[in-house]
Short mmCIF file of C-alpha atoms in Angstrom, two decimals:
data_model
loop_
_atom_site.label_atom_id
_atom_site.label_comp_id
_atom_site.label_asym_id
_atom_site.label_seq_id
_atom_site.Cartn_x
_atom_site.Cartn_y
_atom_site.Cartn_z
CA MET S 1 -48.37 51.44 -9.92
CA LYS S 2 -49.86 54.42 -11.74
CA SER S 3 -48.74 55.56 -15.18
CA ILE S 4 -47.55 59.08 -15.96
CA ASP S 5 -51.13 60.17 -16.67
CA GLY S 6 -52.29 58.75 -13.34
CA LYS S 7 -54.11 55.75 -14.79
CA ILE S 8 -53.77 52.40 -13.04
CA PHE S 9 -55.01 50.24 -15.91
CA SER S 10 -54.47 50.16 -19.66
CA SER S 11 -56.10 47.88 -22.21
CA VAL S 12 -53.99 45.24 -23.96
CA GLU S 13 -54.83 44.68 -27.62
CA VAL S 14 -55.53 41.19 -28.93
CA SER S 15 -52.59 41.53 -31.30
CA LYS S 16 -50.27 41.71 -28.27
CA SER S 17 -52.00 39.42 -25.76
CA GLY S 18 -53.09 36.68 -28.16
CA ILE S 19 -56.34 36.29 -26.22
CA ASP S 20 -59.01 36.19 -28.92
CA PHE S 21 -61.76 34.24 -27.13
CA LYS S 22 -65.34 35.30 -27.87
CA ASN S 23 -68.44 33.77 -26.31
CA THR S 24 -70.55 34.50 -29.38
CA LEU S 25 -74.23 33.54 -29.20
CA SER S 26 -76.02 32.57 -32.41
CA GLU S 27 -79.73 33.28 -32.09
CA THR S 28 -82.13 31.36 -34.33
CA ASP S 29 -85.87 30.76 -34.58
CA LYS S 30 -85.37 27.62 -32.49
CA LEU S 31 -82.82 28.93 -30.00
CA ASN S 32 -83.45 32.40 -28.60
CA TYR S 33 -84.70 34.16 -25.49
CA PHE S 34 -88.31 33.07 -26.08
CA THR S 35 -87.35 29.39 -26.39
CA TYR S 36 -84.57 29.44 -23.77
CA ALA S 37 -84.95 32.28 -21.29
CA TYR S 38 -81.51 31.71 -19.73
CA MET S 39 -79.62 32.18 -22.98
CA TYR S 40 -77.86 35.37 -21.89
CA MET S 41 -76.50 34.22 -18.52
CA GLY S 42 -73.01 33.94 -19.93
CA ALA S 43 -70.06 31.64 -19.37
CA GLY S 44 -66.99 32.02 -17.16
CA VAL S 45 -63.28 32.61 -16.74
CA SER S 46 -60.75 31.25 -14.25
CA ALA S 47 -57.11 32.16 -13.63
CA GLY S 48 -54.20 30.21 -12.22
CA ASP S 49 -50.68 28.93 -12.87
CA ILE S 50 -51.35 25.56 -14.51
CA ASN S 51 -47.68 24.67 -15.17
CA ASN S 52 -46.05 26.22 -12.09
CA ASP S 53 -43.84 28.59 -14.07
CA GLY S 54 -44.80 31.61 -11.99
CA PHE S 55 -47.16 33.14 -14.57
CA ILE S 56 -50.94 33.24 -14.27
CA ASP S 57 -52.74 31.46 -17.12
CA LEU S 58 -56.35 31.95 -18.25
CA PHE S 59 -59.20 29.56 -19.03
CA PHE S 60 -62.48 30.63 -20.67
CA THR S 61 -65.66 28.58 -20.97
CA GLY S 62 -68.13 28.98 -23.83
CA ASN S 63 -71.85 28.49 -24.33
CA GLN S 64 -71.78 27.84 -28.06
CA ALA S 65 -68.05 28.49 -28.45
CA GLU S 66 -65.23 26.10 -27.57
CA ASN S 67 -63.51 26.54 -24.22
CA LYS S 68 -60.09 28.18 -24.49
CA LEU S 69 -56.94 27.74 -22.38
CA TYR S 70 -54.23 30.37 -22.74
CA LEU S 71 -50.70 29.79 -21.42
CA ASN S 72 -49.01 32.93 -20.10
CA LYS S 73 -45.62 33.32 -21.78
CA GLY S 74 -44.73 36.49 -19.88
CA GLY S 75 -44.97 40.11 -20.92
CA LEU S 76 -48.78 39.84 -21.14
CA ASN S 77 -48.41 37.50 -24.12
CA PHE S 78 -50.50 34.32 -24.15
CA GLU S 79 -50.46 31.14 -26.25
CA ASP S 80 -53.63 29.23 -27.11
CA ILE S 81 -52.90 25.64 -25.99
CA THR S 82 -56.52 24.45 -25.95
CA THR S 83 -56.17 21.63 -28.48
CA LYS S 84 -52.98 20.23 -27.00
CA ALA S 85 -54.37 20.49 -23.47
CA GLY S 86 -57.60 18.68 -24.39
CA VAL S 87 -59.94 21.13 -22.66
CA SER S 88 -62.00 22.49 -25.57
CA GLY S 89 -65.09 20.68 -24.33
CA ASP S 90 -67.79 18.80 -26.20
CA GLN S 91 -70.38 21.46 -27.07
CA ARG S 92 -72.00 21.55 -23.64
CA TRP S 93 -73.49 24.82 -22.41
CA TYR S 94 -70.63 25.73 -20.07
CA THR S 95 -71.10 28.38 -17.38
CA GLY S 96 -68.72 29.06 -14.47
CA THR S 97 -65.23 27.62 -14.08
CA THR S 98 -62.76 27.26 -11.22
CA MET S 99 -59.07 26.36 -11.12
CA VAL S 100 -58.27 24.23 -8.08
CA ASP S 101 -55.74 21.58 -7.08
CA ILE S 102 -58.38 18.99 -6.45
CA ASN S 103 -56.09 16.00 -5.88
CA ASN S 104 -53.30 17.74 -3.94
CA ASP S 105 -50.57 16.91 -6.45
CA GLY S 106 -49.31 20.48 -6.66
CA PHE S 107 -50.88 21.22 -10.06
CA LEU S 108 -54.08 23.14 -10.73
CA ASP S 109 -57.02 21.28 -12.25
CA ILE S 110 -60.05 22.88 -13.96
CA TYR S 111 -63.67 22.38 -12.89
CA CYS S 112 -66.43 23.46 -15.29
CA SER S 113 -70.08 24.02 -14.44
CA VAL S 114 -72.66 23.15 -17.10
CA SER S 115 -76.25 24.30 -17.62
CA GLY S 116 -78.47 24.78 -20.66
CA LYS S 117 -81.47 23.02 -22.15
CA PHE S 118 -79.36 20.38 -23.86
CA GLU S 119 -77.88 17.04 -22.85
CA PRO S 120 -75.39 16.09 -21.57
CA ARG S 121 -75.49 18.56 -18.72
CA ASN S 122 -73.03 16.99 -16.30
CA ASN S 123 -70.29 19.21 -14.92
CA GLN S 124 -66.77 18.37 -16.03
CA LEU S 125 -63.43 18.11 -14.22
CA PHE S 126 -60.19 18.36 -16.17
CA ILE S 127 -57.33 16.80 -14.18
CA ASN S 128 -53.88 18.26 -14.83
CA ASN S 129 -51.49 15.57 -16.12
CA GLN S 130 -48.50 17.81 -15.29
CA ASP S 131 -47.33 17.80 -18.93
CA GLY S 132 -49.56 20.48 -20.45
CA THR S 133 -52.47 18.09 -21.00
CA PHE S 134 -55.62 17.35 -19.02
CA THR S 135 -57.92 14.34 -18.61
CA GLU S 136 -61.67 14.77 -18.05
CA SER S 137 -62.43 12.87 -14.81
CA ALA S 138 -65.64 14.24 -13.27
CA THR S 139 -67.32 10.84 -13.14
CA ALA S 140 -64.31 9.21 -11.50
CA TYR S 141 -64.31 11.89 -8.79
CA ARG S 142 -68.12 11.77 -8.52
CA LEU S 143 -68.36 15.46 -9.35
CA ASP S 144 -70.37 15.04 -12.57
CA ASP S 145 -73.30 17.01 -11.13
CA ALA S 146 -76.17 16.94 -13.64
CA SER S 147 -78.13 19.93 -12.32
CA HIS S 148 -78.29 23.33 -14.01
CA SER S 149 -75.02 24.52 -12.49
CA ILE S 150 -73.80 28.10 -12.50
CA GLN S 151 -70.63 28.02 -10.43
CA ALA S 152 -68.65 25.92 -7.95
CA THR S 153 -66.89 27.18 -4.82
CA PHE S 154 -64.09 25.10 -3.31
CA PHE S 155 -63.34 25.41 0.41
CA ASP S 156 -62.55 23.19 3.41
CA TYR S 157 -65.90 23.25 5.24
CA ASP S 158 -64.98 20.47 7.70
CA LYS S 159 -61.37 21.63 8.26
CA ASP S 160 -59.88 18.22 7.51
CA GLY S 161 -57.18 19.62 5.25
CA ASP S 162 -58.69 19.02 1.81
CA LEU S 163 -60.99 21.06 -0.40
CA ASP S 164 -64.71 20.32 -0.53
CA VAL S 165 -67.03 21.99 -3.04
CA TYR S 166 -70.38 23.81 -3.05
CA VAL S 167 -72.09 23.64 -6.46
CA ALA S 168 -74.54 26.49 -7.11
CA ASN S 169 -77.52 25.56 -9.29
CA TYR S 170 -80.20 27.59 -11.08
CA PRO S 171 -83.14 25.23 -11.77
CA PRO S 172 -85.32 26.24 -14.75
CA THR S 173 -88.23 28.32 -13.49
CA LYS S 174 -90.59 30.38 -15.60
CA PHE S 175 -89.78 34.07 -15.28
CA GLY S 176 -92.57 35.89 -13.49
CA SER S 177 -93.75 32.84 -11.56
CA PRO S 178 -95.90 33.84 -8.56
CA THR S 179 -94.47 33.56 -5.07
CA PHE S 180 -96.48 30.44 -4.22
CA VAL S 181 -94.59 28.53 -6.93
CA TYR S 182 -91.34 29.23 -5.09
CA GLN S 183 -93.02 28.25 -1.81
CA GLN S 184 -94.12 24.91 -3.23
CA ASN S 185 -90.71 24.21 -4.72
CA MET S 186 -89.00 25.10 -1.43
CA ARG S 187 -91.29 22.76 0.50
CA ASN S 188 -90.81 19.90 -1.95
CA VAL S 189 -87.21 20.26 -3.05
CA LYS S 190 -86.01 17.83 -5.68
CA ALA S 191 -82.39 16.77 -5.39
CA ILE S 192 -81.70 17.76 -8.99
CA GLU S 193 -82.93 21.31 -8.25
CA SER S 194 -80.98 21.96 -5.06
CA ASP S 195 -77.50 23.35 -4.65
CA HIS S 196 -75.09 20.58 -3.66
CA LEU S 197 -72.28 20.23 -1.14
CA TYR S 198 -69.67 17.57 -1.91
CA ARG S 199 -67.26 16.35 0.77
CA ASN S 200 -63.73 15.49 -0.32
CA ASP S 201 -62.98 11.93 0.79
CA GLY S 202 -59.57 11.67 -0.82
CA ASN S 203 -59.77 10.33 -4.35
CA THR S 204 -63.51 10.84 -4.60
CA PHE S 205 -66.30 13.14 -3.41
CA THR S 206 -69.55 12.38 -1.55
CA ASP S 207 -72.76 14.40 -1.85
CA VAL S 208 -73.50 15.45 1.75
CA SER S 209 -76.10 18.12 0.92
CA GLU S 210 -78.87 16.57 2.98
CA GLU S 211 -76.85 15.67 6.06
CA ALA S 212 -75.15 19.09 6.00
CA GLY S 213 -78.54 20.85 5.95
CA ILE S 214 -78.05 22.85 2.76
CA ILE S 215 -80.82 21.26 0.65
CA ASN S 216 -82.71 24.19 -0.82
CA PHE S 217 -84.62 25.48 -3.83
CA GLY S 218 -83.30 28.79 -5.12
CA LEU S 219 -82.28 30.41 -8.38
CA THR S 220 -78.65 30.64 -7.34
CA LEU S 221 -76.32 32.95 -9.25
CA SER S 222 -73.42 32.84 -6.80
CA ALA S 223 -72.24 31.09 -3.65
CA THR S 224 -69.47 32.87 -1.76
CA VAL S 225 -67.51 31.65 1.25
CA GLY S 226 -66.05 33.50 4.22
CA ASP S 227 -65.93 33.39 8.02
CA LEU S 228 -68.88 35.69 8.65
CA ASN S 229 -69.06 35.34 12.44
CA ASN S 230 -65.34 35.19 13.27
CA ASP S 231 -65.40 31.68 14.72
CA SER S 232 -62.63 30.45 12.37
CA TRP S 233 -65.02 28.26 10.38
CA PRO S 234 -66.06 29.01 6.76
CA ASP S 235 -69.67 30.07 6.16
CA ILE S 236 -71.61 30.37 2.87
CA TYR S 237 -73.61 33.24 1.37
CA VAL S 238 -75.97 32.15 -1.42
CA SER S 239 -77.29 34.90 -3.72
CA ASN S 240 -80.62 33.94 -5.30
CA ASP S 241 -82.55 35.49 -8.18
CA PHE S 242 -86.22 36.58 -8.19
CA ASP S 243 -88.52 35.66 -5.29
CA SER S 244 -86.32 32.85 -3.98
CA PRO S 245 -84.70 34.24 -0.82
CA ASP S 246 -80.97 34.45 -0.27
CA LEU S 247 -79.42 32.00 2.15
CA MET S 248 -76.76 32.51 4.80
CA PHE S 249 -75.38 29.20 6.01
CA LEU S 250 -73.39 29.39 9.25
CA ASN S 251 -70.99 26.52 9.81
CA GLN S 252 -71.94 24.58 12.95
CA LYS S 253 -68.45 22.97 13.18
CA ASP S 254 -69.92 19.46 13.11
CA GLY S 255 -70.45 18.97 9.39
CA THR S 256 -73.77 20.84 9.34
CA PHE S 257 -74.92 24.39 8.58
CA SER S 258 -77.65 26.63 10.01
CA GLU S 259 -79.56 29.04 7.73
CA VAL S 260 -79.87 32.52 9.33
CA ILE S 261 -80.56 35.09 6.59
CA LYS S 262 -83.57 36.63 8.38
CA GLN S 263 -81.76 36.92 11.70
CA ALA S 264 -78.58 38.35 10.15
CA THR S 265 -79.99 40.92 7.68
CA SER S 266 -82.91 43.34 7.45
CA HIS S 267 -83.26 42.89 3.68
CA THR S 268 -81.41 41.66 0.59
CA ALA S 269 -81.42 42.30 -3.15
CA PHE S 270 -84.41 41.09 -5.21
CA TYR S 271 -82.60 39.97 -8.34
CA GLY S 272 -79.70 38.57 -6.31
CA MET S 273 -76.77 38.12 -8.67
CA GLY S 274 -73.01 38.03 -8.09
CA ALA S 275 -71.60 38.51 -4.60
CA ASP S 276 -68.22 38.95 -2.96
CA ILE S 277 -67.11 38.81 0.67
CA SER S 278 -64.36 41.06 2.03
CA ASP S 279 -63.54 43.37 4.94
CA PHE S 280 -63.82 46.59 2.94
CA ASN S 281 -63.72 48.90 6.00
CA ASN S 282 -60.84 47.17 7.81
CA ASP S 283 -62.71 46.58 11.07
CA GLY S 284 -61.92 42.87 11.28
CA ASN S 285 -65.38 41.70 10.17
CA LEU S 286 -66.12 40.33 6.71
CA ASP S 287 -68.72 42.32 4.77
CA ILE S 288 -70.86 41.22 1.81
CA PHE S 289 -71.50 42.96 -1.49
CA GLN S 290 -74.40 41.59 -3.53
CA ALA S 291 -75.22 42.85 -7.02
CA ASP S 292 -78.69 43.42 -8.47
CA MET S 293 -79.79 45.07 -11.76
CA ASP S 294 -80.98 48.58 -10.88
CA ALA S 295 -79.80 51.07 -13.51
CA GLU S 296 -77.96 54.29 -12.70
CA ASP S 297 -79.67 56.67 -15.15
CA ASN S 298 -83.35 57.56 -15.09
CA LYS S 299 -84.20 56.35 -18.60
CA ARG S 300 -82.80 52.86 -18.08
CA GLN S 301 -84.31 52.67 -14.60
CA LYS S 302 -87.79 53.28 -15.98
CA ALA S 303 -87.35 51.08 -19.06
CA ASN S 304 -86.00 48.08 -17.14
CA MET S 305 -87.46 48.48 -13.68
CA SER S 306 -89.28 45.68 -11.92
CA SER S 307 -93.04 45.70 -11.60
CA MET S 308 -94.46 48.38 -9.29
CA ASN S 309 -96.62 45.71 -7.71
CA PRO S 310 -97.29 46.13 -3.97
CA GLN S 311 -99.02 42.74 -3.93
CA LEU S 312 -95.84 40.99 -5.09
CA PHE S 313 -93.92 42.62 -2.24
CA THR S 314 -96.65 41.60 0.21
CA ASN S 315 -96.70 38.04 -1.12
CA ILE S 316 -92.97 37.69 -0.51
CA GLU S 317 -93.38 39.02 3.03
CA ASN S 318 -96.40 36.80 3.75
CA ALA S 319 -94.53 33.76 2.47
CA GLY S 320 -92.01 34.29 5.24
CA PHE S 321 -89.20 35.15 2.83
CA GLN S 322 -86.65 37.80 3.68
CA THR S 323 -87.54 41.34 2.55
CA GLN S 324 -86.08 42.11 -0.88
CA TYR S 325 -85.43 45.36 -2.76
CA MET S 326 -84.20 45.88 -6.33
CA GLN S 327 -80.79 47.40 -5.57
CA ASN S 328 -77.25 46.32 -4.88
CA CYS S 329 -76.58 45.56 -1.22
CA MET S 330 -73.40 46.46 0.64
CA GLN S 331 -73.96 44.54 3.85
CA VAL S 332 -71.70 45.93 6.59
CA ASN S 333 -70.91 43.38 9.27
CA SER S 334 -71.18 44.93 12.74
CA GLY S 335 -70.22 41.74 14.54
CA VAL S 336 -71.94 38.97 16.46
CA TYR S 337 -74.87 39.87 18.69
CA GLN S 338 -76.13 36.53 20.00
CA ASN S 339 -76.09 32.83 19.16
CA GLU S 340 -72.98 33.40 17.02
CA ILE S 341 -75.14 35.13 14.38
CA PRO S 342 -73.54 38.19 12.74
CA HIS S 343 -75.55 41.34 12.09
CA PHE S 344 -75.47 43.11 8.71
CA SER S 345 -76.77 46.52 7.56
CA ASN S 346 -77.10 47.56 3.91
CA ILE S 347 -75.36 50.89 3.14
CA SER S 348 -75.29 50.73 -0.67
CA ARG S 349 -77.22 54.01 -1.09
CA LEU S 350 -75.00 55.77 1.44
CA ALA S 351 -71.86 54.42 -0.23
CA GLY S 352 -73.06 55.41 -3.72
CA ILE S 353 -72.87 51.90 -5.17
CA SER S 354 -76.52 50.81 -5.21
CA SER S 355 -77.17 51.00 -8.96
CA THR S 356 -74.76 49.41 -11.46
CA ASP S 357 -77.20 48.03 -14.03
CA TRP S 358 -77.45 44.34 -14.93
CA SER S 359 -74.59 43.03 -12.77
CA TRP S 360 -74.97 39.29 -13.33
CA GLY S 361 -72.05 37.64 -11.69
CA GLY S 362 -68.89 39.60 -11.24
CA PRO S 363 -68.28 41.92 -8.27
CA LEU S 364 -64.70 41.85 -7.00
CA PHE S 365 -63.10 43.50 -3.98
CA ALA S 366 -59.37 44.27 -4.32
CA ASP S 367 -57.01 47.07 -3.32
CA PHE S 368 -56.29 48.24 -6.86
CA ASP S 369 -54.49 51.47 -5.86
CA ASN S 370 -52.55 50.01 -2.90
CA ASP S 371 -53.85 52.53 -0.38
CA GLY S 372 -54.90 49.93 2.18
CA PHE S 373 -58.60 49.99 1.31
CA LYS S 374 -60.32 47.40 -0.86
CA ASP S 375 -61.86 48.93 -3.96
CA LEU S 376 -64.77 47.42 -5.90
CA TYR S 377 -65.05 46.33 -9.54
CA ILE S 378 -68.45 45.32 -10.92
CA SER S 379 -68.99 43.74 -14.33
CA ASN S 380 -72.37 44.20 -15.97
CA GLY S 381 -74.41 44.01 -19.13
CA SER S 382 -76.68 41.63 -20.98
CA ARG S 383 -76.91 40.66 -24.65
CA ARG S 384 -80.49 41.93 -24.71
CA GLU S 385 -82.66 43.84 -22.25
CA ILE S 386 -85.16 41.09 -21.57
CA HIS S 387 -86.92 43.22 -18.94
CA ASN S 388 -87.36 46.23 -21.22
CA ASN S 389 -90.89 47.42 -20.48
CA ASP S 390 -91.12 49.59 -23.59
CA PHE S 391 -90.39 46.66 -25.88
CA PHE S 392 -92.89 44.28 -24.30
CA ASN S 393 -95.58 46.96 -23.99
CA ASN S 394 -95.24 47.66 -27.71
CA LEU S 395 -94.92 44.03 -28.72
CA GLU S 396 -98.51 43.83 -29.96
CA GLU S 397 -97.80 46.62 -32.42
CA LEU S 398 -95.30 44.42 -34.22
CA ASN S 399 -96.64 42.16 -36.92
CA VAL S 400 -96.29 39.04 -34.81
CA ALA S 401 -98.33 36.88 -37.17
CA ASN S 402 -96.06 37.53 -40.12
CA ASP S 403 -92.70 37.97 -38.44
CA SER S 404 -90.43 35.18 -37.30
CA VAL S 405 -89.58 34.68 -33.65
CA LEU S 406 -85.99 35.59 -34.47
CA TYR S 407 -87.15 38.92 -35.88
CA LEU S 408 -88.93 39.71 -32.61
CA VAL S 409 -85.87 38.75 -30.59
CA GLU S 410 -83.71 41.06 -32.67
CA GLN S 411 -86.02 43.96 -31.77
CA ILE S 412 -85.28 43.59 -28.05
CA PRO S 413 -83.06 46.57 -27.15
CA SER S 414 -79.36 46.06 -26.52
CA GLU S 415 -77.05 48.70 -25.09
CA LYS S 416 -73.33 48.39 -24.41
CA LEU S 417 -72.36 49.63 -20.96
CA ASP S 418 -69.14 50.32 -19.10
CA ASN S 419 -68.39 48.14 -16.11
CA TYR S 420 -68.10 49.97 -12.80
CA MET S 421 -64.83 50.67 -11.01
CA TYR S 422 -65.13 52.23 -7.56
CA GLN S 423 -62.31 53.58 -5.42
CA ASN S 424 -62.79 53.00 -1.71
CA LYS S 425 -62.26 56.44 -0.12
CA GLY S 426 -62.83 55.20 3.43
CA ASP S 427 -65.67 56.22 5.77
CA PHE S 428 -68.15 54.14 3.72
CA ASN S 429 -67.54 56.35 0.69
CA PHE S 430 -66.90 55.03 -2.82
CA LYS S 431 -66.06 57.08 -5.91
CA ARG S 432 -66.52 55.88 -9.47
CA VAL S 433 -63.12 56.14 -11.20
CA ASN S 434 -63.47 54.36 -14.56
CA LYS S 435 -62.01 57.24 -16.55
CA ASP S 436 -59.41 58.24 -13.96
CA TRP S 437 -58.07 54.70 -13.71
CA GLY S 438 -58.37 53.81 -17.40
CA VAL S 439 -61.13 51.22 -17.05
CA LEU S 440 -63.37 51.73 -20.09
CA SER S 441 -65.01 48.81 -21.86
CA SER S 442 -68.49 49.07 -23.33
CA LYS S 443 -69.43 45.41 -23.62
CA ALA S 444 -71.68 42.90 -21.90
CA SER S 445 -69.46 41.46 -19.15
CA LEU S 446 -70.92 38.74 -16.96
CA THR S 447 -68.01 37.80 -14.72
CA VAL S 448 -64.65 39.00 -13.45
#
């Protein structure tokens, strides 16, 4: 419903909502981008009705901050029940989070992914005790994955009536590593570095990654599920960062998956980040939006652009990886051609949604204006522009010998940006409507 001035959204002040969570990062000489390159990847947020009162509650994870659970009291007013609920965490480097009824008792539980350079790094599972409290039970359910996890996606891959889970991992890899490093890692995948698929066996889960055929090495920033070939079985799209190619796993209906990214697409994003799956053009086929980090304005494009290195492009091609370009991809699904493999074509330039800056992990399709077409919201931003060419080209001019590492980190540029709200106008046409719809927020937003 639009307001009198035509705006669909309005901001709610902290004084009214009670939601005061901040994922504040404290940079030091020992902990900063140069000592931990993944410091700015962010945490997560999940939403769900944890007490079955009809109101949607919110849970936030923190990197250096405590997790926070807010109970929705109605009227957009929330109560911080973190301490009572027992979900504040234990100073792990939390990333993504998902609310899911993992034990089929009718109450939502909370699963938290964990990454970081510190131990312990096992994921955590908070089981809902149905009385406003939770009990951490990841080990009991055998979901205490110790990889560098980014997010978990729950779905019933074997259609046996319970929810299984795909855990997306981002193994530490030096930024700028040559393509052959990715080749070697892909040929000799270590279990701790792969994404993982866990089958729900009732009161416990079993790691079936190898038998399901999803063992892989990739810098995964999202794993999204949908029936991509209209065979009524859920498939998986894995969005991978840097040289590591994206993966499209088609469900073979027998507990295994087949990887078909090269057959299904002509190219993907290079810095593959967040992704969402939805039928945005209402043709009955699920489409895929994948975010990258190409900037919209010329100055930021040039300052943060990837290397103009033809050899890097050639190396990726020669390695047999899928072709990759530094831009968002709106992959339109034109249906199945042969062997049950769907065919996708990227129309992001045509649709006007190819460049939304550093869009880590949060694209979301939804019909925000209730016109029958799914619109697109994209969160973006980073604490510091760690790819800023001007900064690194001028680094030698700084007095590195006399200045602390922290001082150098603080010189890395940082610019607050608005997230992107696009109205789906139909006919593959999207219009940016931040101002018209009242969506203005100049902050670094890493998920939605």
